[in-house]
Amino acid sequence: MLKQGAMQKNKQWNVNGAMRLAAAFHFLHSCGSGCLLPFLTLYLRHLGLTPTMTGLIMASKHLLALVWRPISSVLARQYDKRRTVIVGSLVSSALVVLILLLFPSAGLKGESGRCNASRPSASPILDRVQFTTLHISPQFNETVYSVDRTADVTERPNEDNSEYTPTPARSNTTRSVRGVRSLKKSSHQHEENPRAEFLGSLKVMDAQHQMFFLVLIVMGFWEFTAVPLEWTADDGLHDYFDFIDATDRHRGVKVWKHLGAAVGSAGVGILVTSLYCLTGTMAEFYSYSVLMLLTVPAAAFLPLYLRKRERPTRGGFKALQVVHGNSQALLGAVTVVLTGMTSSAVSDFLLWQMQDHDATEFHMGVSLALTSIAQVGFNPLNGRLVRFLKYHGWLLVLAVLSLSLQCLYYSFLWGPWAVIPAQILAGFGNGALWWSVASQCEDVATPGTEKTVLRLFEALSLELGAGLGSLTSGFVVQKFGVKVLFQGTSVILALWSLVVLTLLKWKIPRQRRINYSRLLADTSEMSESESDQEKDWMETALEGSRQNNKWRIDKP
């Protein structure tokens, strides 16, 4: 009877249809994200930003997601606005990201030869504006920033000193001196008016820093609109499948995320390379926007379980207590933060390294797609590998070691396709890492908190670790270069794998940790409840028998 009821319930709720909708949603959304997110730092380089500026922008993006993602998820669940949040996030992120195309490019030397310097830039709207810096004689003690497309800057020696001062080729000295005098006159007017003085200080800022702050603002706004989608959709789908007793099938839908990311990266790589002389890198942004809008119908019919309004739970604090109270979980938390820093450094500057070795977007897209496909292919092997190793902690060590070898290999790239072996190894390393983390969460989590503990590990790696990694790697690349970044990261990971191996072997028991006091307490509570229920049943039965005997005695 129970099996028939469950079958009728699953048939009534159309589990297969819900699975298809969830798979289509994850595939389209991941495909759109794969079109743009892996290539984002390459576009920042195209805008002329330094590695330090790129690291700061990406770090702010990750840290904003660390704070805003859980808050938005709780608010969406509390007010039953999950579908509204998902659809609004898709539409707004698709529109806001196009603002980045309004910024003029820097015209890198490595890119100008691909189309004989005739390729339009990624931002044709503002490409008519070109920022040039005119250095005036030291006696004026000022730097003038002009905006002029027709002025070609040439160098000529200064008669007073040995410096080379660039001056416009179609202008004379008198015109430049008049411009300096007018600038000095306007500066005196700014001193009289505080508001004008503030605006004057903004004008003095060089074009590169202006670009940095504008991109930082737009990126923050874009992340604010895009971040609420993932956790809100996952929570709604998980609650729905849990309500219809199909939680295991919901886990299988996540495979479509990796497949969508692979299709998006490879497809946009081919598209950008084919149309580079016509559209530049605009195809990445338009592909992202189109796919986000195509995801809206799937999100509109996405099966979401609507809860009644309830008070927000304290699942996050419970997960922190669980991790803090377990030495094995603490070791895993430190490991995922370190691997998150490494993965962020790789994703931020690997494409820079590939571009320096004459790789195009086609090579980059195919290599990124291989990582996602390899992760899907290696997932079934992780379970067999754990059974062979007899403990999932050793799989964590293998994941860290593979990431170390991967970074070391990146530092010695010699051609566009040389990155492929390391990308396949990255697929194995990522799959092994999260398989080990998921197994560890099942060991240390209390009943009902497994999902929250796993989400805590994901936030530590993908947001906190990624933010710290972007911030650190930007300064390292600026100071020492990309090769030193990858080599130093490889050494750190190798040393940490030895630390993890030592701690797992000597300090932490290999078998699951069992809290016997909690187990005894739960057992005693269960036994007391069972005895009370048995006592109540016996009293009811005795009382019923007494009434029956009394009725028989009183019966004439």
Coordinates of C-alpha atoms in Angstrom, one line a residue, residues 318-319 322-323 326 329 437-454 457 512-513 518:
K318 CA 24.8 25.3 13.3
A319 CA 27.0 24.5 10.3
V322 CA 29.7 21.6 13.5
V323 CA 32.8 22.5 11.5
N326 CA 35.5 18.7 14.5
A329 CA 36.1 19.4 9.3
V437 CA 34.3 17.3 0.7
A438 CA 30.7 15.9 0.3
S439 CA 31.7 12.6 2.0
Q440 CA 33.3 14.6 4.8
C441 CA 30.1 16.6 5.3
E442 CA 28.1 13.4 5.6
D443 CA 30.5 12.2 8.3
V444 CA 30.5 15.3 10.5
A445 CA 27.0 16.8 9.9
T446 CA 24.1 16.2 12.2
P447 CA 20.9 14.9 10.7
G448 CA 19.2 17.6 8.5
T449 CA 22.3 19.8 8.2
E450 CA 24.2 18.0 5.5
K451 CA 23.2 20.5 2.8
T452 CA 24.0 23.5 5.0
V453 CA 27.5 22.2 5.9
L454 CA 28.2 21.5 2.2
F457 CA 32.4 24.6 2.4
R512 CA 33.9 8.1 11.1
R513 CA 33.7 10.0 14.3
R518 CA 24.9 12.2 21.8

